Amino acid sequence: EQDFFMHTFVERLLANGIEADSIYDYAEFFEDSTAVHITQFDCPVQSVLNQALKKSDNLSAEALLYRLASQCEGNKRVCAEDGVKAINRLIQKLGHNPKDYRIVDGSGLSNYDYLSPALLVDFLKYTYSQTGIFQHIYKALPIAGVDGTLQNRMKEQSAARSNVHAKTGSYTGICTLAGYAKSSDGNDIAFAIMNQSVMKLADARKLQDKICEIICE
């Protein structure tokens, strides 16, 4: 949501030695004697996508939700709900009922986010069928044993090393992994694993890694 985005943004400004007031408001920008638009920085969507998926950066994930909203609504001024509406339209297009799920943010940090493995797999299959979209997503996903949040998983002689491109996700008692695994016959397999009521995240990750290894053998 916009408060999470601004709070994180201000924290990063301060961490980089840039003075910033923690009190802020939201309004349309109008040039006047006290406010002047000096400069503007544009960042390629692929760079933000890489940061969101490879590094699991929550701020980048929130930014993508707003970028989706802006593109789908055609407006410069949008809110998180506009992005959620766009996602719900895709959920319906995939043959699911949006009312069976709930999305309230872009990062997945809210306790009120509800998805299912079946929905994620259908999304991955749809993405795979859209070459232009798939190329961007696949490039940004962490690679098992190589980089991102999977750099230290499925390493050494595991059949999954370099053959699994997937996004990690963890929260208190919850550990997930979803993406693509390349089998020994060269087929790309979409998968989604969600472990709930997890006492130790390390145990859940070991199970996920073993499942991925079996898929890739």
mmCIF file of the C-alpha atoms, coordinates in Angstrom:
data_MODEL
# 
_entry.id   MODEL 
# 
loop_
_atom_site.group_PDB 
_atom_site.id 
_atom_site.type_symbol 
_atom_site.label_atom_id 
_atom_site.label_alt_id 
_atom_site.label_comp_id 
_atom_site.label_asym_id 
_atom_site.label_entity_id 
_atom_site.label_seq_id 
_atom_site.pdbx_PDB_ins_code 
_atom_site.Cartn_x 
_atom_site.Cartn_y 
_atom_site.Cartn_z 
_atom_site.occupancy 
_atom_site.B_iso_or_equiv 
_atom_site.pdbx_formal_charge 
_atom_site.auth_seq_id 
_atom_site.auth_comp_id 
_atom_site.auth_asym_id 
_atom_site.auth_atom_id 
_atom_site.pdbx_PDB_model_num 
ATOM 1   C CA . GLU A 1 1   ? 0.000   0.000   0.000   1.00 0.00 ? 1   GLU A CA 1 
ATOM 2   C CA . GLN A 1 2   ? 1.075   3.612   -0.383  1.00 0.00 ? 2   GLN A CA 1 
ATOM 3   C CA . ASP A 1 3   ? 1.907   4.027   3.335   1.00 0.00 ? 3   ASP A CA 1 
ATOM 4   C CA . PHE A 1 4   ? 4.202   0.989   3.250   1.00 0.00 ? 4   PHE A CA 1 
ATOM 5   C CA . PHE A 1 5   ? 5.865   2.312   0.087   1.00 0.00 ? 5   PHE A CA 1 
ATOM 6   C CA . MET A 1 6   ? 6.493   5.775   1.525   1.00 0.00 ? 6   MET A CA 1 
ATOM 7   C CA . HIS A 1 7   ? 7.649   4.458   4.905   1.00 0.00 ? 7   HIS A CA 1 
ATOM 8   C CA . THR A 1 8   ? 10.203  2.178   3.227   1.00 0.00 ? 8   THR A CA 1 
ATOM 9   C CA . PHE A 1 9   ? 11.233  4.921   0.794   1.00 0.00 ? 9   PHE A CA 1 
ATOM 10  C CA . VAL A 1 10  ? 11.909  7.407   3.606   1.00 0.00 ? 10  VAL A CA 1 
ATOM 11  C CA . GLU A 1 11  ? 13.897  4.768   5.518   1.00 0.00 ? 11  GLU A CA 1 
ATOM 12  C CA . ARG A 1 12  ? 16.122  4.177   2.496   1.00 0.00 ? 12  ARG A CA 1 
ATOM 13  C CA . LEU A 1 13  ? 16.665  7.883   1.967   1.00 0.00 ? 13  LEU A CA 1 
ATOM 14  C CA . LEU A 1 14  ? 17.818  8.256   5.566   1.00 0.00 ? 14  LEU A CA 1 
ATOM 15  C CA . ALA A 1 15  ? 20.026  5.156   5.306   1.00 0.00 ? 15  ALA A CA 1 
ATOM 16  C CA . ASN A 1 16  ? 21.800  6.786   2.345   1.00 0.00 ? 16  ASN A CA 1 
ATOM 17  C CA . GLY A 1 17  ? 22.424  10.033  4.188   1.00 0.00 ? 17  GLY A CA 1 
ATOM 18  C CA . ILE A 1 18  ? 19.584  11.972  2.554   1.00 0.00 ? 18  ILE A CA 1 
ATOM 19  C CA . GLU A 1 19  ? 17.536  14.095  4.950   1.00 0.00 ? 19  GLU A CA 1 
ATOM 20  C CA . ALA A 1 20  ? 13.836  13.338  4.700   1.00 0.00 ? 20  ALA A CA 1 
ATOM 21  C CA . ASP A 1 21  ? 10.826  14.219  6.828   1.00 0.00 ? 21  ASP A CA 1 
ATOM 22  C CA . SER A 1 22  ? 8.887   11.192  8.045   1.00 0.00 ? 22  SER A CA 1 
ATOM 23  C CA . ILE A 1 23  ? 5.680   13.260  7.833   1.00 0.00 ? 23  ILE A CA 1 
ATOM 24  C CA . TYR A 1 24  ? 4.186   13.233  4.333   1.00 0.00 ? 24  TYR A CA 1 
ATOM 25  C CA . ASP A 1 25  ? 0.911   13.563  2.478   1.00 0.00 ? 25  ASP A CA 1 
ATOM 26  C CA . TYR A 1 26  ? -0.438  12.528  -0.931  1.00 0.00 ? 26  TYR A CA 1 
ATOM 27  C CA . ALA A 1 27  ? -1.512  15.075  -3.512  1.00 0.00 ? 27  ALA A CA 1 
ATOM 28  C CA . GLU A 1 28  ? -1.273  15.915  -7.193  1.00 0.00 ? 28  GLU A CA 1 
ATOM 29  C CA . PHE A 1 29  ? 1.860   17.874  -8.076  1.00 0.00 ? 29  PHE A CA 1 
ATOM 30  C CA . PHE A 1 30  ? 1.191   21.486  -9.061  1.00 0.00 ? 30  PHE A CA 1 
ATOM 31  C CA . GLU A 1 31  ? 3.992   23.893  -9.894  1.00 0.00 ? 31  GLU A CA 1 
ATOM 32  C CA . ASP A 1 32  ? 3.953   27.038  -7.812  1.00 0.00 ? 32  ASP A CA 1 
ATOM 33  C CA . SER A 1 33  ? 6.431   29.400  -6.212  1.00 0.00 ? 33  SER A CA 1 
ATOM 34  C CA . THR A 1 34  ? 7.469   26.818  -3.575  1.00 0.00 ? 34  THR A CA 1 
ATOM 35  C CA . ALA A 1 35  ? 7.328   23.568  -5.571  1.00 0.00 ? 35  ALA A CA 1 
ATOM 36  C CA . VAL A 1 36  ? 9.299   23.061  -8.761  1.00 0.00 ? 36  VAL A CA 1 
ATOM 37  C CA . HIS A 1 37  ? 9.749   19.841  -10.710 1.00 0.00 ? 37  HIS A CA 1 
ATOM 38  C CA . ILE A 1 38  ? 13.556  19.755  -10.979 1.00 0.00 ? 38  ILE A CA 1 
ATOM 39  C CA . THR A 1 39  ? 14.305  16.301  -12.333 1.00 0.00 ? 39  THR A CA 1 
ATOM 40  C CA . GLN A 1 40  ? 12.822  12.888  -12.998 1.00 0.00 ? 40  GLN A CA 1 
ATOM 41  C CA . PHE A 1 41  ? 14.419  9.438   -12.944 1.00 0.00 ? 41  PHE A CA 1 
ATOM 42  C CA . ASP A 1 42  ? 13.065  6.521   -14.952 1.00 0.00 ? 42  ASP A CA 1 
ATOM 43  C CA . CYS A 1 43  ? 13.921  2.906   -14.180 1.00 0.00 ? 43  CYS A CA 1 
ATOM 44  C CA . PRO A 1 44  ? 13.348  0.050   -16.671 1.00 0.00 ? 44  PRO A CA 1 
ATOM 45  C CA . VAL A 1 45  ? 10.603  -2.335  -15.550 1.00 0.00 ? 45  VAL A CA 1 
ATOM 46  C CA . GLN A 1 46  ? 12.986  -5.269  -16.047 1.00 0.00 ? 46  GLN A CA 1 
ATOM 47  C CA . SER A 1 47  ? 15.350  -3.811  -13.438 1.00 0.00 ? 47  SER A CA 1 
ATOM 48  C CA . VAL A 1 48  ? 12.526  -3.471  -10.913 1.00 0.00 ? 48  VAL A CA 1 
ATOM 49  C CA . LEU A 1 49  ? 11.308  -6.979  -11.756 1.00 0.00 ? 49  LEU A CA 1 
ATOM 50  C CA . ASN A 1 50  ? 14.803  -8.375  -11.222 1.00 0.00 ? 50  ASN A CA 1 
ATOM 51  C CA . GLN A 1 51  ? 15.030  -6.688  -7.840  1.00 0.00 ? 51  GLN A CA 1 
ATOM 52  C CA . ALA A 1 52  ? 11.579  -7.894  -6.800  1.00 0.00 ? 52  ALA A CA 1 
ATOM 53  C CA . LEU A 1 53  ? 12.114  -11.526 -7.787  1.00 0.00 ? 53  LEU A CA 1 
ATOM 54  C CA . LYS A 1 54  ? 15.869  -12.171 -7.574  1.00 0.00 ? 54  LYS A CA 1 
ATOM 55  C CA . LYS A 1 55  ? 16.347  -10.284 -4.302  1.00 0.00 ? 55  LYS A CA 1 
ATOM 56  C CA . SER A 1 56  ? 12.771  -10.567 -2.993  1.00 0.00 ? 56  SER A CA 1 
ATOM 57  C CA . ASP A 1 57  ? 12.692  -6.791  -2.510  1.00 0.00 ? 57  ASP A CA 1 
ATOM 58  C CA . ASN A 1 58  ? 9.307   -5.798  -1.071  1.00 0.00 ? 58  ASN A CA 1 
ATOM 59  C CA . LEU A 1 59  ? 9.497   -2.147  -2.137  1.00 0.00 ? 59  LEU A CA 1 
ATOM 60  C CA . SER A 1 60  ? 10.068  -3.179  -5.762  1.00 0.00 ? 60  SER A CA 1 
ATOM 61  C CA . ALA A 1 61  ? 7.124   -5.587  -5.546  1.00 0.00 ? 61  ALA A CA 1 
ATOM 62  C CA . GLU A 1 62  ? 4.867   -2.766  -4.339  1.00 0.00 ? 62  GLU A CA 1 
ATOM 63  C CA . ALA A 1 63  ? 6.138   -0.525  -7.142  1.00 0.00 ? 63  ALA A CA 1 
ATOM 64  C CA . LEU A 1 64  ? 5.231   -3.197  -9.710  1.00 0.00 ? 64  LEU A CA 1 
ATOM 65  C CA . LEU A 1 65  ? 1.667   -3.328  -8.370  1.00 0.00 ? 65  LEU A CA 1 
ATOM 66  C CA . TYR A 1 66  ? 1.311   0.420   -8.978  1.00 0.00 ? 66  TYR A CA 1 
ATOM 67  C CA . ARG A 1 67  ? 2.971   0.130   -12.395 1.00 0.00 ? 67  ARG A CA 1 
ATOM 68  C CA . LEU A 1 68  ? 0.453   -2.565  -13.310 1.00 0.00 ? 68  LEU A CA 1 
ATOM 69  C CA . ALA A 1 69  ? -2.377  -0.358  -12.111 1.00 0.00 ? 69  ALA A CA 1 
ATOM 70  C CA . SER A 1 70  ? -1.155  2.617   -14.143 1.00 0.00 ? 70  SER A CA 1 
ATOM 71  C CA . GLN A 1 71  ? -0.764  0.572   -17.314 1.00 0.00 ? 71  GLN A CA 1 
ATOM 72  C CA . CYS A 1 72  ? -4.128  -1.164  -17.034 1.00 0.00 ? 72  CYS A CA 1 
ATOM 73  C CA . GLU A 1 73  ? -6.115  1.876   -15.936 1.00 0.00 ? 73  GLU A CA 1 
ATOM 74  C CA . GLY A 1 74  ? -4.337  4.360   -18.205 1.00 0.00 ? 74  GLY A CA 1 
ATOM 75  C CA . ASN A 1 75  ? -4.073  6.887   -15.374 1.00 0.00 ? 75  ASN A CA 1 
ATOM 76  C CA . LYS A 1 76  ? -1.051  8.501   -13.768 1.00 0.00 ? 76  LYS A CA 1 
ATOM 77  C CA . ARG A 1 77  ? -2.656  8.601   -10.342 1.00 0.00 ? 77  ARG A CA 1 
ATOM 78  C CA . VAL A 1 78  ? -3.598  5.120   -9.145  1.00 0.00 ? 78  VAL A CA 1 
ATOM 79  C CA . CYS A 1 79  ? -3.867  3.175   -5.910  1.00 0.00 ? 79  CYS A CA 1 
ATOM 80  C CA . ALA A 1 80  ? -3.160  -0.392  -4.816  1.00 0.00 ? 80  ALA A CA 1 
ATOM 81  C CA . GLU A 1 81  ? -6.806  -1.329  -5.376  1.00 0.00 ? 81  GLU A CA 1 
ATOM 82  C CA . ASP A 1 82  ? -6.444  -0.521  -9.088  1.00 0.00 ? 82  ASP A CA 1 
ATOM 83  C CA . GLY A 1 83  ? -3.579  -3.010  -9.330  1.00 0.00 ? 83  GLY A CA 1 
ATOM 84  C CA . VAL A 1 84  ? -5.577  -5.638  -7.446  1.00 0.00 ? 84  VAL A CA 1 
ATOM 85  C CA . LYS A 1 85  ? -8.487  -5.149  -9.861  1.00 0.00 ? 85  LYS A CA 1 
ATOM 86  C CA . ALA A 1 86  ? -6.146  -5.869  -12.793 1.00 0.00 ? 86  ALA A CA 1 
ATOM 87  C CA . ILE A 1 87  ? -4.909  -9.030  -11.074 1.00 0.00 ? 87  ILE A CA 1 
ATOM 88  C CA . ASN A 1 88  ? -8.468  -10.146 -10.382 1.00 0.00 ? 88  ASN A CA 1 
ATOM 89  C CA . ARG A 1 89  ? -9.301  -9.795  -14.067 1.00 0.00 ? 89  ARG A CA 1 
ATOM 90  C CA . LEU A 1 90  ? -6.385  -12.109 -14.873 1.00 0.00 ? 90  LEU A CA 1 
ATOM 91  C CA . ILE A 1 91  ? -7.526  -14.569 -12.191 1.00 0.00 ? 91  ILE A CA 1 
ATOM 92  C CA . GLN A 1 92  ? -10.931 -14.687 -13.867 1.00 0.00 ? 92  GLN A CA 1 
ATOM 93  C CA . LYS A 1 93  ? -9.319  -15.117 -17.275 1.00 0.00 ? 93  LYS A CA 1 
ATOM 94  C CA . LEU A 1 94  ? -7.462  -18.147 -15.917 1.00 0.00 ? 94  LEU A CA 1 
ATOM 95  C CA . GLY A 1 95  ? -10.766 -19.770 -15.037 1.00 0.00 ? 95  GLY A CA 1 
ATOM 96  C CA . HIS A 1 96  ? -10.741 -19.032 -11.304 1.00 0.00 ? 96  HIS A CA 1 
ATOM 97  C CA . ASN A 1 97  ? -13.187 -17.038 -9.218  1.00 0.00 ? 97  ASN A CA 1 
ATOM 98  C CA . PRO A 1 98  ? -11.500 -13.894 -7.795  1.00 0.00 ? 98  PRO A CA 1 
ATOM 99  C CA . LYS A 1 99  ? -13.829 -14.130 -4.784  1.00 0.00 ? 99  LYS A CA 1 
ATOM 100 C CA . ASP A 1 100 ? -12.024 -17.318 -3.738  1.00 0.00 ? 100 ASP A CA 1 
ATOM 101 C CA . TYR A 1 101 ? -8.809  -15.354 -3.218  1.00 0.00 ? 101 TYR A CA 1 
ATOM 102 C CA . ARG A 1 102 ? -7.686  -12.128 -1.641  1.00 0.00 ? 102 ARG A CA 1 
ATOM 103 C CA . ILE A 1 103 ? -4.827  -9.799  -2.575  1.00 0.00 ? 103 ILE A CA 1 
ATOM 104 C CA . VAL A 1 104 ? -4.238  -6.622  -0.597  1.00 0.00 ? 104 VAL A CA 1 
ATOM 105 C CA . ASP A 1 105 ? -0.654  -5.699  -1.463  1.00 0.00 ? 105 ASP A CA 1 
ATOM 106 C CA . GLY A 1 106 ? 2.129   -6.315  -3.962  1.00 0.00 ? 106 GLY A CA 1 
ATOM 107 C CA . SER A 1 107 ? 4.692   -7.834  -1.607  1.00 0.00 ? 107 SER A CA 1 
ATOM 108 C CA . GLY A 1 108 ? 2.588   -10.562 -0.018  1.00 0.00 ? 108 GLY A CA 1 
ATOM 109 C CA . LEU A 1 109 ? 3.490   -9.433  3.492   1.00 0.00 ? 109 LEU A CA 1 
ATOM 110 C CA . SER A 1 110 ? -0.094  -9.000  4.635   1.00 0.00 ? 110 SER A CA 1 
ATOM 111 C CA . ASN A 1 111 ? -1.841  -11.669 6.714   1.00 0.00 ? 111 ASN A CA 1 
ATOM 112 C CA . TYR A 1 112 ? -4.886  -11.006 4.550   1.00 0.00 ? 112 TYR A CA 1 
ATOM 113 C CA . ASP A 1 113 ? -3.348  -12.306 1.311   1.00 0.00 ? 113 ASP A CA 1 
ATOM 114 C CA . TYR A 1 114 ? -4.897  -15.624 0.272   1.00 0.00 ? 114 TYR A CA 1 
ATOM 115 C CA . LEU A 1 115 ? -3.808  -17.604 -2.805  1.00 0.00 ? 115 LEU A CA 1 
ATOM 116 C CA . SER A 1 116 ? -3.603  -21.280 -3.750  1.00 0.00 ? 116 SER A CA 1 
ATOM 117 C CA . PRO A 1 117 ? -0.963  -23.488 -5.431  1.00 0.00 ? 117 PRO A CA 1 
ATOM 118 C CA . ALA A 1 118 ? -3.474  -24.252 -8.197  1.00 0.00 ? 118 ALA A CA 1 
ATOM 119 C CA . LEU A 1 119 ? -3.858  -20.556 -9.029  1.00 0.00 ? 119 LEU A CA 1 
ATOM 120 C CA . LEU A 1 120 ? -0.097  -19.995 -9.047  1.00 0.00 ? 120 LEU A CA 1 
ATOM 121 C CA . VAL A 1 121 ? 0.475   -22.966 -11.360 1.00 0.00 ? 121 VAL A CA 1 
ATOM 122 C CA . ASP A 1 122 ? -2.192  -21.719 -13.768 1.00 0.00 ? 122 ASP A CA 1 
ATOM 123 C CA . PHE A 1 123 ? -0.558  -18.282 -13.712 1.00 0.00 ? 123 PHE A CA 1 
ATOM 124 C CA . LEU A 1 124 ? 2.849   -19.843 -14.466 1.00 0.00 ? 124 LEU A CA 1 
ATOM 125 C CA . LYS A 1 125 ? 1.366   -21.888 -17.315 1.00 0.00 ? 125 LYS A CA 1 
ATOM 126 C CA . TYR A 1 126 ? -0.294  -18.786 -18.758 1.00 0.00 ? 126 TYR A CA 1 
ATOM 127 C CA . THR A 1 127 ? 2.978   -16.839 -18.456 1.00 0.00 ? 127 THR A CA 1 
ATOM 128 C CA . TYR A 1 128 ? 4.813   -19.649 -20.250 1.00 0.00 ? 128 TYR A CA 1 
ATOM 129 C CA . SER A 1 129 ? 2.355   -19.400 -23.161 1.00 0.00 ? 129 SER A CA 1 
ATOM 130 C CA . GLN A 1 130 ? 3.010   -15.645 -23.534 1.00 0.00 ? 130 GLN A CA 1 
ATOM 131 C CA . THR A 1 131 ? 6.552   -15.568 -24.942 1.00 0.00 ? 131 THR A CA 1 
ATOM 132 C CA . GLY A 1 132 ? 7.133   -11.843 -24.442 1.00 0.00 ? 132 GLY A CA 1 
ATOM 133 C CA . ILE A 1 133 ? 6.011   -11.938 -20.816 1.00 0.00 ? 133 ILE A CA 1 
ATOM 134 C CA . PHE A 1 134 ? 7.739   -15.242 -20.055 1.00 0.00 ? 134 PHE A CA 1 
ATOM 135 C CA . GLN A 1 135 ? 11.142  -14.010 -21.201 1.00 0.00 ? 135 GLN A CA 1 
ATOM 136 C CA . HIS A 1 136 ? 11.042  -11.134 -18.701 1.00 0.00 ? 136 HIS A CA 1 
ATOM 137 C CA . ILE A 1 137 ? 9.718   -13.249 -15.814 1.00 0.00 ? 137 ILE A CA 1 
ATOM 138 C CA . TYR A 1 138 ? 12.085  -16.184 -16.389 1.00 0.00 ? 138 TYR A CA 1 
ATOM 139 C CA . LYS A 1 139 ? 15.106  -13.875 -16.575 1.00 0.00 ? 139 LYS A CA 1 
ATOM 140 C CA . ALA A 1 140 ? 14.196  -12.332 -13.222 1.00 0.00 ? 140 ALA A CA 1 
ATOM 141 C CA . LEU A 1 141 ? 13.531  -15.538 -11.259 1.00 0.00 ? 141 LEU A CA 1 
ATOM 142 C CA . PRO A 1 142 ? 16.221  -16.785 -8.843  1.00 0.00 ? 142 PRO A CA 1 
ATOM 143 C CA . ILE A 1 143 ? 18.191  -19.768 -10.187 1.00 0.00 ? 143 ILE A CA 1 
ATOM 144 C CA . ALA A 1 144 ? 18.783  -22.746 -7.883  1.00 0.00 ? 144 ALA A CA 1 
ATOM 145 C CA . GLY A 1 145 ? 22.354  -22.860 -6.606  1.00 0.00 ? 145 GLY A CA 1 
ATOM 146 C CA . VAL A 1 146 ? 23.329  -19.857 -8.724  1.00 0.00 ? 146 VAL A CA 1 
ATOM 147 C CA . ASP A 1 147 ? 21.833  -16.511 -7.682  1.00 0.00 ? 147 ASP A CA 1 
ATOM 148 C CA . GLY A 1 148 ? 19.152  -14.545 -5.876  1.00 0.00 ? 148 GLY A CA 1 
ATOM 149 C CA . THR A 1 149 ? 17.319  -16.067 -2.923  1.00 0.00 ? 149 THR A CA 1 
ATOM 150 C CA . LEU A 1 150 ? 18.112  -19.568 -4.246  1.00 0.00 ? 150 LEU A CA 1 
ATOM 151 C CA . GLN A 1 151 ? 21.867  -19.037 -4.409  1.00 0.00 ? 151 GLN A CA 1 
ATOM 152 C CA . ASN A 1 152 ? 22.529  -21.260 -1.389  1.00 0.00 ? 152 ASN A CA 1 
ATOM 153 C CA . ARG A 1 153 ? 19.882  -23.892 -2.124  1.00 0.00 ? 153 ARG A CA 1 
ATOM 154 C CA . MET A 1 154 ? 19.996  -27.006 -4.346  1.00 0.00 ? 154 MET A CA 1 
ATOM 155 C CA . LYS A 1 155 ? 23.759  -26.668 -4.788  1.00 0.00 ? 155 LYS A CA 1 
ATOM 156 C CA . GLU A 1 156 ? 26.586  -29.117 -5.416  1.00 0.00 ? 156 GLU A CA 1 
ATOM 157 C CA . GLN A 1 157 ? 25.476  -32.271 -7.288  1.00 0.00 ? 157 GLN A CA 1 
ATOM 158 C CA . SER A 1 158 ? 21.735  -31.701 -7.043  1.00 0.00 ? 158 SER A CA 1 
ATOM 159 C CA . ALA A 1 159 ? 19.826  -32.368 -10.271 1.00 0.00 ? 159 ALA A CA 1 
ATOM 160 C CA . ALA A 1 160 ? 17.900  -29.167 -9.526  1.00 0.00 ? 160 ALA A CA 1 
ATOM 161 C CA . ARG A 1 161 ? 20.985  -26.919 -9.660  1.00 0.00 ? 161 ARG A CA 1 
ATOM 162 C CA . SER A 1 162 ? 20.563  -24.392 -12.499 1.00 0.00 ? 162 SER A CA 1 
ATOM 163 C CA . ASN A 1 163 ? 17.398  -26.241 -13.587 1.00 0.00 ? 163 ASN A CA 1 
ATOM 164 C CA . VAL A 1 164 ? 14.992  -24.558 -11.181 1.00 0.00 ? 164 VAL A CA 1 
ATOM 165 C CA . HIS A 1 165 ? 13.959  -20.925 -11.697 1.00 0.00 ? 165 HIS A CA 1 
ATOM 166 C CA . ALA A 1 166 ? 11.583  -20.017 -8.894  1.00 0.00 ? 166 ALA A CA 1 
ATOM 167 C CA . LYS A 1 167 ? 10.412  -17.359 -6.442  1.00 0.00 ? 167 LYS A CA 1 
ATOM 168 C CA . THR A 1 168 ? 10.741  -17.925 -2.732  1.00 0.00 ? 168 THR A CA 1 
ATOM 169 C CA . GLY A 1 169 ? 8.268   -16.635 -0.194  1.00 0.00 ? 169 GLY A CA 1 
ATOM 170 C CA . SER A 1 170 ? 8.226   -16.889 3.580   1.00 0.00 ? 170 SER A CA 1 
ATOM 171 C CA . TYR A 1 171 ? 6.215   -15.503 6.461   1.00 0.00 ? 171 TYR A CA 1 
ATOM 172 C CA . THR A 1 172 ? 5.685   -16.572 10.049  1.00 0.00 ? 172 THR A CA 1 
ATOM 173 C CA . GLY A 1 173 ? 4.821   -20.279 9.848   1.00 0.00 ? 173 GLY A CA 1 
ATOM 174 C CA . ILE A 1 174 ? 4.610   -20.206 6.045   1.00 0.00 ? 174 ILE A CA 1 
ATOM 175 C CA . CYS A 1 175 ? 7.201   -21.179 3.420   1.00 0.00 ? 175 CYS A CA 1 
ATOM 176 C CA . THR A 1 176 ? 6.572   -21.271 -0.330  1.00 0.00 ? 176 THR A CA 1 
ATOM 177 C CA . LEU A 1 177 ? 8.342   -21.842 -3.625  1.00 0.00 ? 177 LEU A CA 1 
ATOM 178 C CA . ALA A 1 178 ? 6.860   -21.444 -7.104  1.00 0.00 ? 178 ALA A CA 1 
ATOM 179 C CA . GLY A 1 179 ? 8.319   -21.378 -10.592 1.00 0.00 ? 179 GLY A CA 1 
ATOM 180 C CA . TYR A 1 180 ? 9.683   -23.664 -13.289 1.00 0.00 ? 180 TYR A CA 1 
ATOM 181 C CA . ALA A 1 181 ? 11.746  -26.857 -13.113 1.00 0.00 ? 181 ALA A CA 1 
ATOM 182 C CA . LYS A 1 182 ? 13.426  -28.391 -16.177 1.00 0.00 ? 182 LYS A CA 1 
ATOM 183 C CA . SER A 1 183 ? 13.179  -32.187 -16.209 1.00 0.00 ? 183 SER A CA 1 
ATOM 184 C CA . SER A 1 184 ? 15.909  -34.494 -17.566 1.00 0.00 ? 184 SER A CA 1 
ATOM 185 C CA . ASP A 1 185 ? 13.999  -34.846 -20.856 1.00 0.00 ? 185 ASP A CA 1 
ATOM 186 C CA . GLY A 1 186 ? 14.083  -31.063 -21.366 1.00 0.00 ? 186 GLY A CA 1 
ATOM 187 C CA . ASN A 1 187 ? 10.476  -30.249 -20.442 1.00 0.00 ? 187 ASN A CA 1 
ATOM 188 C CA . ASP A 1 188 ? 9.686   -27.166 -18.359 1.00 0.00 ? 188 ASP A CA 1 
ATOM 189 C CA . ILE A 1 189 ? 7.352   -28.019 -15.477 1.00 0.00 ? 189 ILE A CA 1 
ATOM 190 C CA . ALA A 1 190 ? 5.400   -25.330 -13.612 1.00 0.00 ? 190 ALA A CA 1 
ATOM 191 C CA . PHE A 1 191 ? 5.093   -25.990 -9.886  1.00 0.00 ? 191 PHE A CA 1 
ATOM 192 C CA . ALA A 1 192 ? 3.977   -24.328 -6.671  1.00 0.00 ? 192 ALA A CA 1 
ATOM 193 C CA . ILE A 1 193 ? 4.681   -25.590 -3.147  1.00 0.00 ? 193 ILE A CA 1 
ATOM 194 C CA . MET A 1 194 ? 3.063   -24.029 -0.079  1.00 0.00 ? 194 MET A CA 1 
ATOM 195 C CA . ASN A 1 195 ? 3.969   -25.236 3.411   1.00 0.00 ? 195 ASN A CA 1 
ATOM 196 C CA . GLN A 1 196 ? 1.824   -23.923 6.272   1.00 0.00 ? 196 GLN A CA 1 
ATOM 197 C CA . SER A 1 197 ? 2.134   -24.216 10.073  1.00 0.00 ? 197 SER A CA 1 
ATOM 198 C CA . VAL A 1 198 ? 5.885   -24.604 9.661   1.00 0.00 ? 198 VAL A CA 1 
ATOM 199 C CA . MET A 1 199 ? 7.892   -24.786 12.895  1.00 0.00 ? 199 MET A CA 1 
ATOM 200 C CA . LYS A 1 200 ? 11.278  -24.481 11.157  1.00 0.00 ? 200 LYS A CA 1 
ATOM 201 C CA . LEU A 1 201 ? 11.618  -22.786 7.770   1.00 0.00 ? 201 LEU A CA 1 
ATOM 202 C CA . ALA A 1 202 ? 14.820  -24.768 7.136   1.00 0.00 ? 202 ALA A CA 1 
ATOM 203 C CA . ASP A 1 203 ? 12.853  -28.045 7.237   1.00 0.00 ? 203 ASP A CA 1 
ATOM 204 C CA . ALA A 1 204 ? 10.286  -26.741 4.759   1.00 0.00 ? 204 ALA A CA 1 
ATOM 205 C CA . ARG A 1 205 ? 13.023  -25.570 2.416   1.00 0.00 ? 205 ARG A CA 1 
ATOM 206 C CA . LYS A 1 206 ? 14.728  -28.964 2.541   1.00 0.00 ? 206 LYS A CA 1 
ATOM 207 C CA . LEU A 1 207 ? 11.426  -30.605 1.568   1.00 0.00 ? 207 LEU A CA 1 
ATOM 208 C CA . GLN A 1 208 ? 10.926  -28.147 -1.294  1.00 0.00 ? 208 GLN A CA 1 
ATOM 209 C CA . ASP A 1 209 ? 14.475  -28.708 -2.539  1.00 0.00 ? 209 ASP A CA 1 
ATOM 210 C CA . LYS A 1 210 ? 13.976  -32.483 -2.474  1.00 0.00 ? 210 LYS A CA 1 
ATOM 211 C CA . ILE A 1 211 ? 10.722  -32.187 -4.450  1.00 0.00 ? 211 ILE A CA 1 
ATOM 212 C CA . CYS A 1 212 ? 12.458  -30.002 -7.043  1.00 0.00 ? 212 CYS A CA 1 
ATOM 213 C CA . GLU A 1 213 ? 15.305  -32.484 -7.303  1.00 0.00 ? 213 GLU A CA 1 
ATOM 214 C CA . ILE A 1 214 ? 12.854  -35.323 -7.974  1.00 0.00 ? 214 ILE A CA 1 
ATOM 215 C CA . ILE A 1 215 ? 11.094  -33.268 -10.667 1.00 0.00 ? 215 ILE A CA 1 
ATOM 216 C CA . CYS A 1 216 ? 14.421  -32.543 -12.386 1.00 0.00 ? 216 CYS A CA 1 
ATOM 217 C CA . GLU A 1 217 ? 15.744  -36.124 -12.300 1.00 0.00 ? 217 GLU A CA 1 
# 
